[in-house]
Amino acid sequence: MKVSQARPRSRRVLDQSLLVLGATTLAAGLGAMTLAPGLSAASSHREAPLIAGDPRADNTDVYAFTSPDRADTVTMVANWIPMEEPNGGPNFYAFGDDLRYNIKVDNTGDGVADITYSWRFRSSYRDAADQFLYNTGQVTSLKDPDLNFRQVYDLVVTTRGKSRTLLSGVPAAPSRTGKASMPDYAALRNQATLGLPGGGKTYAGQAEDPFFADLRVFDLLYGGDLSKRGQDTLAGYNVNTIAIQVPKKRLALRGNTSRNPVIGVWSTTDRAGVTINDSRDKATSKQWKQVSRLGNPLVNEVVVPLKFKDAFNTLNPDQDRTVQPVVDKVYDPILPKLIQQVYGIPAPATPRNDLAEIYLTGICKVCGPIKADLNAHRLNQDAALQSIVPAEELRLNMAVPPTAQPKRLGVLAGDLAGFPNGRRLADDVIDISLQAVEGAAQTGVLVPALADGDKVDANEVSFGTSFPYVALPHTKNVNRGPAAAGRNAEQSSMENTAVSPVMNTTQAAAGAGVGALLLGIGGFRLRRRNKNS
Amino acid sequence: MHPDHHAPPHAPPPSPSRSSRRLRNTAVTLALGAAMFAAGAVMLAPDETTVSRPSGQGQPAGPSRGSVEALQARVARLPKDPGGWAALGMAYVQQARTTADPATYERAEKALRTSLTVQSEGNTDAETGMGALAAARHDFPTALRWARKATTSGPYSSSAYGVLADACTQLGRYDEADDAVQKMTDLRPDAASLARASYTFELKGDTDQARTLMRRSLAAAATPADIAFAHNVLASLDLQDANPRAALAETQTGLRAAPTDSALLETRARAHLALGDTTKAIADYRAAIAIAPLPHYLLGLGELEQSLGHRDRAEEQYALLRAQDRIRKAAGDPADTDAILFEADHGNPRRAVTMAEETLRTRPFLAVHDAYAWALHRAGRDAKALTQADEALALGTRSALFRYHRAAIHHALGDPGAARRDLTEALREPGFHPLHADAARALLQRIDTMP
């Protein structure tokens, strides 16, 4: 590769002359240019982009929890398109028509989906000829003629290779374009919340981003300054959300929730592939390729080296164990070493069988050092032991009843209905993950120096108490200048009705093995009051 | 997972106004991936989401994630983070593409070398960046070496295979390029890989398939730069298919997403030209050149002015081209095809032959074979020119200019039948060149009237 040896001064003159000189000032420019390095580089070879942003395929979070108001069902929520500015016009945010959005469930533990829910969207403009606006007036219903851009979707469920269309051509809720255009978004959401044949419901549309964290915590860990935590980096932003609530028996192995209460959940995004070397029909054939995958939160940050994020995104969980560097880093993660380096908190001894338990097998007494039977597929009595493989999935024991007073630190705080047993919207996964990576799940003792975590303990708005639980989208742009004060997501109009969170616990309490759970919970003392309610 | 959304480093330039909050947020989000592990250029994420930003809604505050400014801030804070340096280097490479500012290449190299100093082994992102940089500088053998390194250290990196595909294409290793594109799309069918898949079909002359795939690339594109690129290629395909109206519409849609994209302006100039509106064509050429004075824009405008009889104005562009070529020569870089064609048509054909021979040694791409063929023809060496012209069209590429070049060679060799076939094919795009299109029509008429 040639490195230019030209003098900076000439180069500067060249830049200026080439970039701003018109032909009329040509003579002045020429002298300088002859001294400067080559410009021929940037033409006549097709320089296509190399690094494509792909937010519509970018799966940011997945949640799975026993529905607090309907304990015989599980709700799964997955989000795409990060950092949606509420003020995102004129086109706002849409699911990709070229993508397939999936939520997958593994109830046998072999790392392969036994049940896959797939959403495929189609976009249209009511008046494509004369209008490019998202909406042309106030939108009071999904059928409102003023809603110019609209998306409908098909929902297909695939079990054991057989696909069945559950819903066809049903509407997704639009992006919330603002209070003037959509004064009652809750009404639109209700219209986009649809029942499923055989029980359950689904919602697809915009929502407030339920993730809350000061993402700077990682930066500061690196920079060695813990004094400035506490700002929710995600506050004020929206996401596109897909939520589904299904009866537990539809998810459990053999439909038997009491014998087989554990499921693994992850979400993926697929886009059609291409066949380069073949005939023209084949080149457009739909061969889906997975471009995004998400199970446990923060796996890429806490465990998987970013270098292998690409690999991770393409793999099915049953292939995880075939990518040795990823597996190695579960057993020997970088983060605790970094924390030791910066803060002197000793990294737990390796190999980290406790982390392998949390991320790869689920927690059970025979699975590893965490002495509890919580959410490993091995706890499913009808699961074939020899086919269970280590695989990164968000595992949920559906037999654990919803908690009346959820604790943000979930299992670490003795609240067994929270992460890493599934993941609820209000679980403080950054703090939990930091503690887990420091060995707290194994020792049963929180690491005091990190007890405050990122100092963001709750979402900036509260969650709903009924499906889809996520909050209504924000309408105020995040960047409103320095005078910006409290952001509220106009939750008052939500139709969610509060229900007793303690209902329906009897069925769940019958779950095998859960009563025997022992996690050394007594050792935990939360330093601050729990802000989640 | 939130922290590592994919971010292209070619986000639009930040506005001068910035809110500290946004600045902090974006910097922080960016920093996250980097802070903990070796983050990569290919893994950083865009702040820009689905579509073009609204106008008139106040300035977006602070540098957007993935922007050069955000990445500069990141490496200033985390100087030992190889991923940050790699991302910054790649951002400069992307920026250099659109600004044609040679100093940007040096900044790119410096950032990438720093990344490789911090992490010399298995630094896939920096290796990919070095490959992309070499390709941008048209040093394709070097690009190939870095790409092989990157695909070895990062076998799941779609971007690494993208660099490999680009290098193989330009080195005339089309089958290997196809394999690399196949691998790239298998790993991740996104806007970047679908664009390359489209190009493999375009090179084979299958414009329908190329268009289908570029439409898919457009559907997957999220940043203004990626959207602009897809619209530009689609418009070029429309021009190839003699549909300048469609090309005009396509460029206008693209320019709504990226109003200062010089490539779109140049393509719109050619669409205007094909529709006979030379005033608008000249205006667009000038606008494109004001953004980035790339040789093929200068050549396009110069030859357009010449075709209109504006000899002086044409000469202004030609003088710039000559100056650029002197710079190139002083730096010891091989000539680009525009320079070879310019030298063949407006300078010394024998020198053009020498330039083409030099270039061909490190870049045996079909466009170079075509330029070589034309230079040989202009130098009177038509027998050798014909083998080169055949080489240029060996894949079945649909190019009116290549066809015209070969037609003239056939004609010089006394084969009017072959010349006629090529001319007919070339003139399927009636306005393919400001000077040669008329010449093609005249030659065809001569063949038809004087058998």
PDB file of N, CA, C and O in Angstrom, chain A residues 426-483:
ATOM      1  N   ALA A 426     -39.337  -5.264  34.239  1.00  0.00           N
ATOM      2  CA  ALA A 426     -38.735  -4.394  35.250  1.00  0.00           C
ATOM      3  C   ALA A 426     -37.460  -4.976  35.860  1.00  0.00           C
ATOM      4  O   ALA A 426     -36.859  -4.355  36.733  1.00  0.00           O
ATOM      5  N   ASP A 427     -37.047  -6.138  35.405  1.00  0.00           N
ATOM      6  CA  ASP A 427     -35.819  -6.714  35.963  1.00  0.00           C
ATOM      7  C   ASP A 427     -34.610  -5.857  35.586  1.00  0.00           C
ATOM      8  O   ASP A 427     -34.445  -5.476  34.427  1.00  0.00           O
ATOM      9  N   ASP A 428     -33.787  -5.613  36.590  1.00  0.00           N
ATOM     10  CA  ASP A 428     -32.628  -4.729  36.374  1.00  0.00           C
ATOM     11  C   ASP A 428     -31.454  -5.576  35.881  1.00  0.00           C
ATOM     12  O   ASP A 428     -30.561  -5.932  36.642  1.00  0.00           O
ATOM     13  N   VAL A 429     -31.492  -5.872  34.605  1.00  0.00           N
ATOM     14  CA  VAL A 429     -30.565  -6.891  34.105  1.00  0.00           C
ATOM     15  C   VAL A 429     -29.106  -6.436  34.083  1.00  0.00           C
ATOM     16  O   VAL A 429     -28.205  -7.259  34.125  1.00  0.00           O
ATOM     17  N   ILE A 430     -28.880  -5.132  34.032  1.00  0.00           N
ATOM     18  CA  ILE A 430     -27.484  -4.678  34.068  1.00  0.00           C
ATOM     19  C   ILE A 430     -26.892  -4.994  35.431  1.00  0.00           C
ATOM     20  O   ILE A 430     -25.805  -5.581  35.539  1.00  0.00           O
ATOM     21  N   ASP A 431     -27.609  -4.614  36.471  1.00  0.00           N
ATOM     22  CA  ASP A 431     -27.078  -4.858  37.812  1.00  0.00           C
ATOM     23  C   ASP A 431     -26.978  -6.354  38.099  1.00  0.00           C
ATOM     24  O   ASP A 431     -26.005  -6.826  38.689  1.00  0.00           O
ATOM     25  N   ILE A 432     -28.000  -7.099  37.659  1.00  0.00           N
ATOM     26  CA  ILE A 432     -27.966  -8.539  37.889  1.00  0.00           C
ATOM     27  C   ILE A 432     -26.786  -9.166  37.144  1.00  0.00           C
ATOM     28  O   ILE A 432     -26.041  -9.977  37.695  1.00  0.00           O
ATOM     29  N   SER A 433     -26.598  -8.748  35.903  1.00  0.00           N
ATOM     30  CA  SER A 433     -25.530  -9.343  35.107  1.00  0.00           C
ATOM     31  C   SER A 433     -24.162  -9.011  35.678  1.00  0.00           C
ATOM     32  O   SER A 433     -23.264  -9.863  35.703  1.00  0.00           O
ATOM     33  N   LEU A 434     -24.009  -7.773  36.141  1.00  0.00           N
ATOM     34  CA  LEU A 434     -22.733  -7.389  36.745  1.00  0.00           C
ATOM     35  C   LEU A 434     -22.452  -8.239  37.985  1.00  0.00           C
ATOM     36  O   LEU A 434     -21.326  -8.712  38.185  1.00  0.00           O
ATOM     37  N   GLN A 435     -23.462  -8.402  38.807  1.00  0.00           N
ATOM     38  CA  GLN A 435     -23.291  -9.219  40.005  1.00  0.00           C
ATOM     39  C   GLN A 435     -23.012 -10.671  39.625  1.00  0.00           C
ATOM     40  O   GLN A 435     -22.136 -11.315  40.209  1.00  0.00           O
ATOM     41  N   ALA A 436     -23.744 -11.150  38.637  1.00  0.00           N
ATOM     42  CA  ALA A 436     -23.574 -12.555  38.249  1.00  0.00           C
ATOM     43  C   ALA A 436     -22.168 -12.802  37.732  1.00  0.00           C
ATOM     44  O   ALA A 436     -21.536 -13.804  38.059  1.00  0.00           O
ATOM     45  N   VAL A 437     -21.683 -11.845  36.956  1.00  0.00           N
ATOM     46  CA  VAL A 437     -20.362 -12.040  36.371  1.00  0.00           C
ATOM     47  C   VAL A 437     -19.274 -11.960  37.445  1.00  0.00           C
ATOM     48  O   VAL A 437     -18.193 -12.526  37.309  1.00  0.00           O
ATOM     49  N   GLU A 438     -19.613 -11.305  38.566  1.00  0.00           N
ATOM     50  CA  GLU A 438     -18.692 -11.268  39.705  1.00  0.00           C
ATOM     51  C   GLU A 438     -18.902 -12.448  40.646  1.00  0.00           C
ATOM     52  O   GLU A 438     -18.320 -12.497  41.732  1.00  0.00           O
ATOM     53  N   GLY A 439     -19.778 -13.353  40.254  1.00  0.00           N
ATOM     54  CA  GLY A 439     -19.909 -14.593  41.013  1.00  0.00           C
ATOM     55  C   GLY A 439     -21.001 -14.605  42.060  1.00  0.00           C
ATOM     56  O   GLY A 439     -21.089 -15.545  42.850  1.00  0.00           O
ATOM     57  N   ALA A 440     -21.853 -13.601  42.075  1.00  0.00           N
ATOM     58  CA  ALA A 440     -22.842 -13.502  43.143  1.00  0.00           C
ATOM     59  C   ALA A 440     -23.841 -14.655  43.127  1.00  0.00           C
ATOM     60  O   ALA A 440     -24.312 -15.091  44.178  1.00  0.00           O
ATOM     61  N   ALA A 441     -24.138 -15.152  41.936  1.00  0.00           N
ATOM     62  CA  ALA A 441     -25.106 -16.244  41.881  1.00  0.00           C
ATOM     63  C   ALA A 441     -24.544 -17.484  42.554  1.00  0.00           C
ATOM     64  O   ALA A 441     -25.258 -18.256  43.190  1.00  0.00           O
ATOM     65  N   GLN A 442     -23.255 -17.644  42.437  1.00  0.00           N
ATOM     66  CA  GLN A 442     -22.615 -18.826  43.014  1.00  0.00           C
ATOM     67  C   GLN A 442     -22.408 -18.664  44.515  1.00  0.00           C
ATOM     68  O   GLN A 442     -22.684 -19.555  45.299  1.00  0.00           O
ATOM     69  N   THR A 443     -21.912 -17.489  44.930  1.00  0.00           N
ATOM     70  CA  THR A 443     -21.589 -17.287  46.339  1.00  0.00           C
ATOM     71  C   THR A 443     -22.816 -16.940  47.162  1.00  0.00           C
ATOM     72  O   THR A 443     -22.829 -17.140  48.367  1.00  0.00           O
ATOM     73  N   GLY A 444     -23.834 -16.408  46.496  1.00  0.00           N
ATOM     74  CA  GLY A 444     -24.993 -15.956  47.239  1.00  0.00           C
ATOM     75  C   GLY A 444     -24.763 -14.629  47.933  1.00  0.00           C
ATOM     76  O   GLY A 444     -25.562 -14.199  48.746  1.00  0.00           O
ATOM     77  N   VAL A 445     -23.682 -13.980  47.622  1.00  0.00           N
ATOM     78  CA  VAL A 445     -23.378 -12.696  48.267  1.00  0.00           C
ATOM     79  C   VAL A 445     -23.153 -11.647  47.189  1.00  0.00           C
ATOM     80  O   VAL A 445     -22.351 -11.842  46.270  1.00  0.00           O
ATOM     81  N   LEU A 446     -23.866 -10.544  47.321  1.00  0.00           N
ATOM     82  CA  LEU A 446     -23.646  -9.470  46.367  1.00  0.00           C
ATOM     83  C   LEU A 446     -22.265  -8.878  46.565  1.00  0.00           C
ATOM     84  O   LEU A 446     -21.782  -8.775  47.691  1.00  0.00           O
ATOM     85  N   VAL A 447     -21.639  -8.504  45.473  1.00  0.00           N
ATOM     86  CA  VAL A 447     -20.349  -7.823  45.572  1.00  0.00           C
ATOM     87  C   VAL A 447     -20.625  -6.376  45.973  1.00  0.00           C
ATOM     88  O   VAL A 447     -21.234  -5.632  45.210  1.00  0.00           O
ATOM     89  N   PRO A 448     -20.210  -5.993  47.189  1.00  0.00           N
ATOM     90  CA  PRO A 448     -20.643  -4.685  47.703  1.00  0.00           C
ATOM     91  C   PRO A 448     -20.215  -3.521  46.815  1.00  0.00           C
ATOM     92  O   PRO A 448     -21.001  -2.604  46.595  1.00  0.00           O
ATOM     93  N   ALA A 449     -19.018  -3.583  46.273  1.00  0.00           N
ATOM     94  CA  ALA A 449     -18.535  -2.441  45.504  1.00  0.00           C
ATOM     95  C   ALA A 449     -19.383  -2.190  44.262  1.00  0.00           C
ATOM     96  O   ALA A 449     -19.410  -1.080  43.742  1.00  0.00           O
ATOM     97  N   LEU A 450     -20.058  -3.232  43.813  1.00  0.00           N
ATOM     98  CA  LEU A 450     -20.867  -3.076  42.610  1.00  0.00           C
ATOM     99  C   LEU A 450     -22.355  -3.140  42.925  1.00  0.00           C
ATOM    100  O   LEU A 450     -23.178  -3.270  42.026  1.00  0.00           O
ATOM    101  N   ALA A 451     -22.673  -3.059  44.203  1.00  0.00           N
ATOM    102  CA  ALA A 451     -24.067  -3.236  44.594  1.00  0.00           C
ATOM    103  C   ALA A 451     -24.967  -2.172  43.978  1.00  0.00           C
ATOM    104  O   ALA A 451     -26.141  -2.403  43.743  1.00  0.00           O
ATOM    105  N   ASP A 452     -24.413  -1.028  43.725  1.00  0.00           N
ATOM    106  CA  ASP A 452     -25.227   0.032  43.135  1.00  0.00           C
ATOM    107  C   ASP A 452     -25.374  -0.114  41.630  1.00  0.00           C
ATOM    108  O   ASP A 452     -26.172   0.588  41.026  1.00  0.00           O
ATOM    109  N   GLY A 453     -24.572  -0.970  41.052  1.00  0.00           N
ATOM    110  CA  GLY A 453     -24.678  -1.182  39.615  1.00  0.00           C
ATOM    111  C   GLY A 453     -24.581   0.111  38.840  1.00  0.00           C
ATOM    112  O   GLY A 453     -23.692   0.929  39.074  1.00  0.00           O
ATOM    113  N   ASP A 454     -25.523   0.288  37.936  1.00  0.00           N
ATOM    114  CA  ASP A 454     -25.494   1.492  37.111  1.00  0.00           C
ATOM    115  C   ASP A 454     -26.317   2.619  37.714  1.00  0.00           C
ATOM    116  O   ASP A 454     -26.440   3.680  37.122  1.00  0.00           O
ATOM    117  N   LYS A 455     -26.897   2.360  38.888  1.00  0.00           N
ATOM    118  CA  LYS A 455     -27.716   3.363  39.574  1.00  0.00           C
ATOM    119  C   LYS A 455     -28.950   3.764  38.780  1.00  0.00           C
ATOM    120  O   LYS A 455     -29.525   4.820  38.998  1.00  0.00           O
ATOM    121  N   VAL A 456     -29.298   2.938  37.837  1.00  0.00           N
ATOM    122  CA  VAL A 456     -30.599   3.115  37.184  1.00  0.00           C
ATOM    123  C   VAL A 456     -31.381   1.868  37.536  1.00  0.00           C
ATOM    124  O   VAL A 456     -31.061   0.775  37.076  1.00  0.00           O
ATOM    125  N   ASP A 457     -32.369   2.041  38.391  1.00  0.00           N
ATOM    126  CA  ASP A 457     -33.014   0.866  38.967  1.00  0.00           C
ATOM    127  C   ASP A 457     -34.386   0.578  38.381  1.00  0.00           C
ATOM    128  O   ASP A 457     -34.965  -0.473  38.653  1.00  0.00           O
ATOM    129  N   ALA A 458     -34.908   1.498  37.644  1.00  0.00           N
ATOM    130  CA  ALA A 458     -36.258   1.299  37.128  1.00  0.00           C
ATOM    131  C   ALA A 458     -36.413   2.056  35.825  1.00  0.00           C
ATOM    132  O   ALA A 458     -35.671   2.993  35.526  1.00  0.00           O
ATOM    133  N   ASN A 459     -37.383   1.625  35.059  1.00  0.00           N
ATOM    134  CA  ASN A 459     -37.692   2.309  33.810  1.00  0.00           C
ATOM    135  C   ASN A 459     -38.235   3.708  34.118  1.00  0.00           C
ATOM    136  O   ASN A 459     -38.754   3.961  35.208  1.00  0.00           O
ATOM    137  N   GLU A 460     -38.098   4.617  33.165  1.00  0.00           N
ATOM    138  CA  GLU A 460     -38.532   5.992  33.423  1.00  0.00           C
ATOM    139  C   GLU A 460     -40.038   6.150  33.480  1.00  0.00           C
ATOM    140  O   GLU A 460     -40.533   7.153  33.973  1.00  0.00           O
ATOM    141  N   VAL A 461     -40.756   5.167  32.947  1.00  0.00           N
ATOM    142  CA  VAL A 461     -42.206   5.161  33.115  1.00  0.00           C
ATOM    143  C   VAL A 461     -42.590   3.777  33.609  1.00  0.00           C
ATOM    144  O   VAL A 461     -41.853   2.814  33.427  1.00  0.00           O
ATOM    145  N   SER A 462     -43.762   3.677  34.213  1.00  0.00           N
ATOM    146  CA  SER A 462     -44.133   2.372  34.753  1.00  0.00           C
ATOM    147  C   SER A 462     -44.772   1.533  33.656  1.00  0.00           C
ATOM    148  O   SER A 462     -45.275   2.043  32.650  1.00  0.00           O
ATOM    149  N   PHE A 463     -44.713   0.233  33.876  1.00  0.00           N
ATOM    150  CA  PHE A 463     -45.255  -0.685  32.886  1.00  0.00           C
ATOM    151  C   PHE A 463     -46.732  -0.929  33.151  1.00  0.00           C
ATOM    152  O   PHE A 463     -47.231  -0.704  34.250  1.00  0.00           O
ATOM    153  N   GLY A 464     -47.407  -1.425  32.123  1.00  0.00           N
ATOM    154  CA  GLY A 464     -48.822  -1.728  32.268  1.00  0.00           C
ATOM    155  C   GLY A 464     -49.025  -2.991  33.087  1.00  0.00           C
ATOM    156  O   GLY A 464     -48.106  -3.795  33.275  1.00  0.00           O
ATOM    157  N   THR A 465     -50.232  -3.175  33.553  1.00  0.00           N
ATOM    158  CA  THR A 465     -50.525  -4.357  34.353  1.00  0.00           C
ATOM    159  C   THR A 465     -51.275  -5.407  33.548  1.00  0.00           C
ATOM    160  O   THR A 465     -51.641  -6.442  34.070  1.00  0.00           O
ATOM    161  N   SER A 466     -51.552  -5.113  32.287  1.00  0.00           N
ATOM    162  CA  SER A 466     -52.143  -6.143  31.428  1.00  0.00           C
ATOM    163  C   SER A 466     -51.445  -6.106  30.074  1.00  0.00           C
ATOM    164  O   SER A 466     -50.748  -5.150  29.746  1.00  0.00           O
ATOM    165  N   PHE A 467     -51.672  -7.184  29.322  1.00  0.00           N
ATOM    166  CA  PHE A 467     -51.004  -7.345  28.029  1.00  0.00           C
ATOM    167  C   PHE A 467     -51.188  -6.108  27.165  1.00  0.00           C
ATOM    168  O   PHE A 467     -52.287  -5.589  27.111  1.00  0.00           O
ATOM    169  N   PRO A 468     -50.186  -5.618  26.471  1.00  0.00           N
ATOM    170  CA  PRO A 468     -48.824  -6.159  26.337  1.00  0.00           C
ATOM    171  C   PRO A 468     -47.827  -5.610  27.376  1.00  0.00           C
ATOM    172  O   PRO A 468     -46.626  -5.789  27.171  1.00  0.00           O
ATOM    173  N   TYR A 469     -48.286  -4.978  28.387  1.00  0.00           N
ATOM    174  CA  TYR A 469     -47.465  -4.558  29.534  1.00  0.00           C
ATOM    175  C   TYR A 469     -46.494  -3.411  29.235  1.00  0.00           C
ATOM    176  O   TYR A 469     -46.228  -2.577  30.094  1.00  0.00           O
ATOM    177  N   VAL A 470     -45.912  -3.411  28.046  1.00  0.00           N
ATOM    178  CA  VAL A 470     -45.007  -2.314  27.691  1.00  0.00           C
ATOM    179  C   VAL A 470     -45.777  -0.997  27.736  1.00  0.00           C
ATOM    180  O   VAL A 470     -46.988  -0.961  27.525  1.00  0.00           O
ATOM    181  N   ALA A 471     -45.069   0.081  28.009  1.00  0.00           N
ATOM    182  CA  ALA A 471     -45.729   1.388  28.127  1.00  0.00           C
ATOM    183  C   ALA A 471     -46.002   1.980  26.749  1.00  0.00           C
ATOM    184  O   ALA A 471     -45.385   1.601  25.750  1.00  0.00           O
ATOM    185  N   LEU A 472     -46.917   2.911  26.721  1.00  0.00           N
ATOM    186  CA  LEU A 472     -47.237   3.582  25.451  1.00  0.00           C
ATOM    187  C   LEU A 472     -46.029   4.373  24.962  1.00  0.00           C
ATOM    188  O   LEU A 472     -45.222   4.852  25.761  1.00  0.00           O
ATOM    189  N   PRO A 473     -45.919   4.530  23.658  1.00  0.00           N
ATOM    190  CA  PRO A 473     -44.751   5.244  23.119  1.00  0.00           C
ATOM    191  C   PRO A 473     -44.681   6.690  23.621  1.00  0.00           C
ATOM    192  O   PRO A 473     -45.697   7.351  23.792  1.00  0.00           O
ATOM    193  N   HIS A 474     -43.465   7.147  23.827  1.00  0.00           N
ATOM    194  CA  HIS A 474     -43.242   8.564  24.129  1.00  0.00           C
ATOM    195  C   HIS A 474     -43.658   9.412  22.937  1.00  0.00           C
ATOM    196  O   HIS A 474     -43.574   8.977  21.788  1.00  0.00           O
ATOM    197  N   THR A 475     -44.026  10.630  23.220  1.00  0.00           N
ATOM    198  CA  THR A 475     -44.342  11.546  22.119  1.00  0.00           C
ATOM    199  C   THR A 475     -43.407  12.741  22.076  1.00  0.00           C
ATOM    200  O   THR A 475     -43.410  13.486  21.113  1.00  0.00           O
ATOM    201  N   LYS A 476     -42.624  12.903  23.140  1.00  0.00           N
ATOM    202  CA  LYS A 476     -41.733  14.070  23.140  1.00  0.00           C
ATOM    203  C   LYS A 476     -40.350  13.646  22.683  1.00  0.00           C
ATOM    204  O   LYS A 476     -39.819  12.640  23.152  1.00  0.00           O
ATOM    205  N   ASN A 477     -39.776  14.432  21.794  1.00  0.00           N
ATOM    206  CA  ASN A 477     -38.453  14.077  21.321  1.00  0.00           C
ATOM    207  C   ASN A 477     -37.452  14.114  22.469  1.00  0.00           C
ATOM    208  O   ASN A 477     -37.580  14.900  23.401  1.00  0.00           O
ATOM    209  N   VAL A 478     -36.493  13.237  22.386  1.00  0.00           N
ATOM    210  CA  VAL A 478     -35.525  13.112  23.472  1.00  0.00           C
ATOM    211  C   VAL A 478     -34.657  14.364  23.560  1.00  0.00           C
ATOM    212  O   VAL A 478     -34.364  14.857  24.641  1.00  0.00           O
ATOM    213  N   ASN A 479     -34.278  14.873  22.417  1.00  0.00           N
ATOM    214  CA  ASN A 479     -33.375  16.017  22.413  1.00  0.00           C
ATOM    215  C   ASN A 479     -34.167  17.302  22.314  1.00  0.00           C
ATOM    216  O   ASN A 479     -34.511  17.761  21.252  1.00  0.00           O
ATOM    217  N   ARG A 480     -34.468  17.834  23.468  1.00  0.00           N
ATOM    218  CA  ARG A 480     -35.244  19.066  23.469  1.00  0.00           C
ATOM    219  C   ARG A 480     -34.414  20.218  23.994  1.00  0.00           C
ATOM    220  O   ARG A 480     -34.937  21.221  24.425  1.00  0.00           O
ATOM    221  N   GLY A 481     -33.126  20.039  24.007  1.00  0.00           N
ATOM    222  CA  GLY A 481     -32.284  21.118  24.500  1.00  0.00           C
ATOM    223  C   GLY A 481     -32.116  21.020  25.995  1.00  0.00           C
ATOM    224  O   GLY A 481     -32.708  20.181  26.662  1.00  0.00           O
ATOM    225  N   PRO A 482     -31.290  21.906  26.524  1.00  0.00           N
ATOM    226  CA  PRO A 482     -30.920  21.819  27.927  1.00  0.00           C
ATOM    227  C   PRO A 482     -32.083  22.057  28.887  1.00  0.00           C
ATOM    228  O   PRO A 482     -32.042  21.629  30.029  1.00  0.00           O
ATOM    229  N   ALA A 483     -33.130  22.689  28.413  1.00  0.00           N
ATOM    230  CA  ALA A 483     -34.231  22.994  29.315  1.00  0.00           C
ATOM    231  C   ALA A 483     -35.169  21.814  29.514  1.00  0.00           C
ATOM    232  O   ALA A 483     -36.143  21.897  30.236  1.00  0.00           O
TER     233      ALA A 483
END
